[in-house]
Coordinates of C-alpha atoms in Angstrom, one line a residue:
M1 CA -1.8 -30.6 27.2
R2 CA -2.2 -30.5 30.9
D3 CA -5.6 -29.2 31.6
G4 CA -7.6 -29.4 28.4
R5 CA -7.8 -25.7 27.8
L6 CA -6.5 -26.0 24.2
I7 CA -9.3 -28.4 23.4
L8 CA -11.9 -26.0 24.8
F9 CA -10.4 -23.1 22.8
I10 CA -10.4 -25.2 19.6
L11 CA -14.0 -26.3 20.2
G12 CA -15.0 -22.7 20.8
A13 CA -13.4 -21.5 17.6
L14 CA -15.0 -24.3 15.6
G15 CA -18.4 -23.4 17.1
I16 CA -18.0 -19.7 16.3
T17 CA -16.9 -20.6 12.7
Y18 CA -19.8 -23.0 12.2
A19 CA -22.3 -20.4 13.4
V20 CA -20.8 -17.6 11.4
F21 CA -21.0 -19.7 8.2
G22 CA -24.6 -20.6 9.1
A23 CA -25.5 -16.9 9.6
L24 CA -23.8 -15.9 6.3
H25 CA -25.5 -18.7 4.5
D26 CA -29.0 -17.6 5.7
I27 CA -28.3 -14.0 4.8
A28 CA -27.0 -15.0 1.3
W29 CA -29.9 -17.4 0.8
G30 CA -32.3 -14.4 1.3
R31 CA -34.2 -15.5 4.4
E32 CA -35.8 -12.2 5.4
D33 CA -37.7 -13.5 8.4
S34 CA -34.6 -13.8 10.6
Y35 CA -32.2 -11.1 9.2
W36 CA -32.0 -9.4 12.5
L37 CA -30.9 -12.6 14.3
E38 CA -28.1 -13.3 11.7
Y39 CA -26.8 -9.8 11.7
A40 CA -26.9 -9.6 15.5
F41 CA -24.9 -12.8 15.7
L42 CA -22.3 -11.6 13.2
V43 CA -21.9 -8.4 15.2
F44 CA -21.3 -10.3 18.5
S45 CA -19.3 -13.1 17.0
L46 CA -16.3 -10.9 16.0
P47 CA -15.6 -9.6 19.5
A48 CA -16.2 -13.1 20.9
A49 CA -13.7 -14.6 18.5
V50 CA -11.2 -11.9 19.2
L51 CA -11.5 -12.4 23.0
L52 CA -11.2 -16.1 22.6
H53 CA -8.1 -15.8 20.6
W54 CA -6.6 -13.2 22.9
H55 CA -7.3 -15.4 26.0
A56 CA -5.8 -18.4 24.2
V57 CA -2.6 -16.6 23.2
R58 CA -2.2 -15.1 26.7
S59 CA -3.0 -18.2 28.8
L60 CA -1.6 -21.2 26.9
P61 CA 2.0 -22.4 27.3
A62 CA 4.4 -22.1 24.3
R63 CA 3.8 -25.5 22.6
E64 CA 0.0 -25.3 23.0
R65 CA 0.0 -21.7 21.9
L66 CA 1.8 -22.8 18.7
T67 CA -0.9 -25.5 18.1
W68 CA -3.6 -22.9 18.7
L69 CA -2.1 -20.4 16.3
L70 CA -1.8 -23.1 13.6
T71 CA -5.4 -24.1 14.2
A72 CA -6.6 -20.5 14.1
A73 CA -4.6 -19.8 10.9
G74 CA -6.1 -23.0 9.3
L75 CA -9.6 -22.0 10.2
L76 CA -9.2 -18.5 8.9
T77 CA -7.5 -19.7 5.7
L78 CA -10.4 -22.1 5.0
S79 CA -12.9 -19.4 5.8
C80 CA -11.2 -16.9 3.4
L81 CA -11.0 -19.5 0.7
A82 CA -14.8 -20.2 1.1
A83 CA -15.4 -16.4 0.9
V84 CA -13.3 -16.2 -2.3
N85 CA -15.3 -19.1 -3.8
A86 CA -18.6 -17.4 -2.8
S87 CA -17.4 -14.1 -4.4
V88 CA -16.2 -15.7 -7.6
R89 CA -19.0 -18.2 -8.1
P90 CA -22.1 -17.0 -6.3
K91 CA -25.0 -19.4 -6.0
H92 CA -27.4 -17.1 -4.2
A93 CA -28.3 -13.4 -4.6
L94 CA -26.0 -12.1 -1.8
D95 CA -23.1 -14.5 -2.0
A96 CA -20.7 -12.1 -3.6
A97 CA -21.5 -9.4 -1.1
M98 CA -21.2 -11.7 1.9
G99 CA -18.0 -13.2 0.6
T100 CA -16.4 -9.8 0.0
G101 CA -17.5 -8.5 3.4
F102 CA -16.0 -11.6 5.1
L103 CA -12.8 -11.1 3.2
M104 CA -12.5 -7.5 4.4
I105 CA -12.5 -8.8 7.9
G106 CA -10.8 -12.2 7.4
I107 CA -7.7 -11.1 5.6
P108 CA -6.5 -8.7 8.2
L109 CA -7.3 -11.2 10.9
L110 CA -5.3 -13.8 9.0
A111 CA -2.4 -11.4 8.8
V112 CA -2.5 -10.8 12.6
V113 CA -2.5 -14.5 13.3
G114 CA 0.2 -15.1 10.7
R115 CA 2.4 -12.5 12.4
Q116 CA 1.8 -14.1 15.8
L117 CA 2.6 -17.5 14.3
V118 CA 5.9 -16.3 12.8
H119 CA 6.8 -14.7 16.1
A120 CA 6.0 -17.9 18.0
L121 CA 8.0 -20.0 15.5
S122 CA 11.0 -17.7 15.7
H123 CA 11.0 -17.7 19.5
A124 CA 10.6 -21.5 19.5
R125 CA 13.9 -21.9 17.7
G126 CA 15.6 -19.4 20.0
K127 CA 16.1 -16.7 17.3
P128 CA 13.8 -13.7 18.0
L129 CA 13.0 -11.6 15.0
S130 CA 12.8 -8.1 16.3

C-alpha cells in the first residue's frame, strides 16, 4: 500500500453501503416526509458505486486490487444476506419489497465482482483462465 488509495476506496465503499442501508431503512420504515431524498440517493448511489469500483480495479496494483475485490465481494455478500433476511422476515411494511429490489441489483453485481476476483486469483498464480 504505497499511497493509501486502497484505504480511500474502502472508506468510500463503506460510506456508500452505510448510506444505502440508511435510505432503504427509511423507505421500509415508511417515512413519507423524505421519500424523494432516499430515492434520489439510491438512484445516484448505484452509478457512484460502479464508478468507484471501476476506478479501483483500473488504478490499483495487483495485490491491492485483490484486496479491493475481496472487500467488495464481502460487502456485497453481507448486503445480499441482509436483503434476504429482510425479505424472509420483514419487520416493516416495505421490508420485503426493498429486500427483493436490492437482491435484483446486488446478485448480478456480486456475480461481476466474483468473476473479477476469480480472474485476479487465476492471474496471481500465473495460470490465466481464458
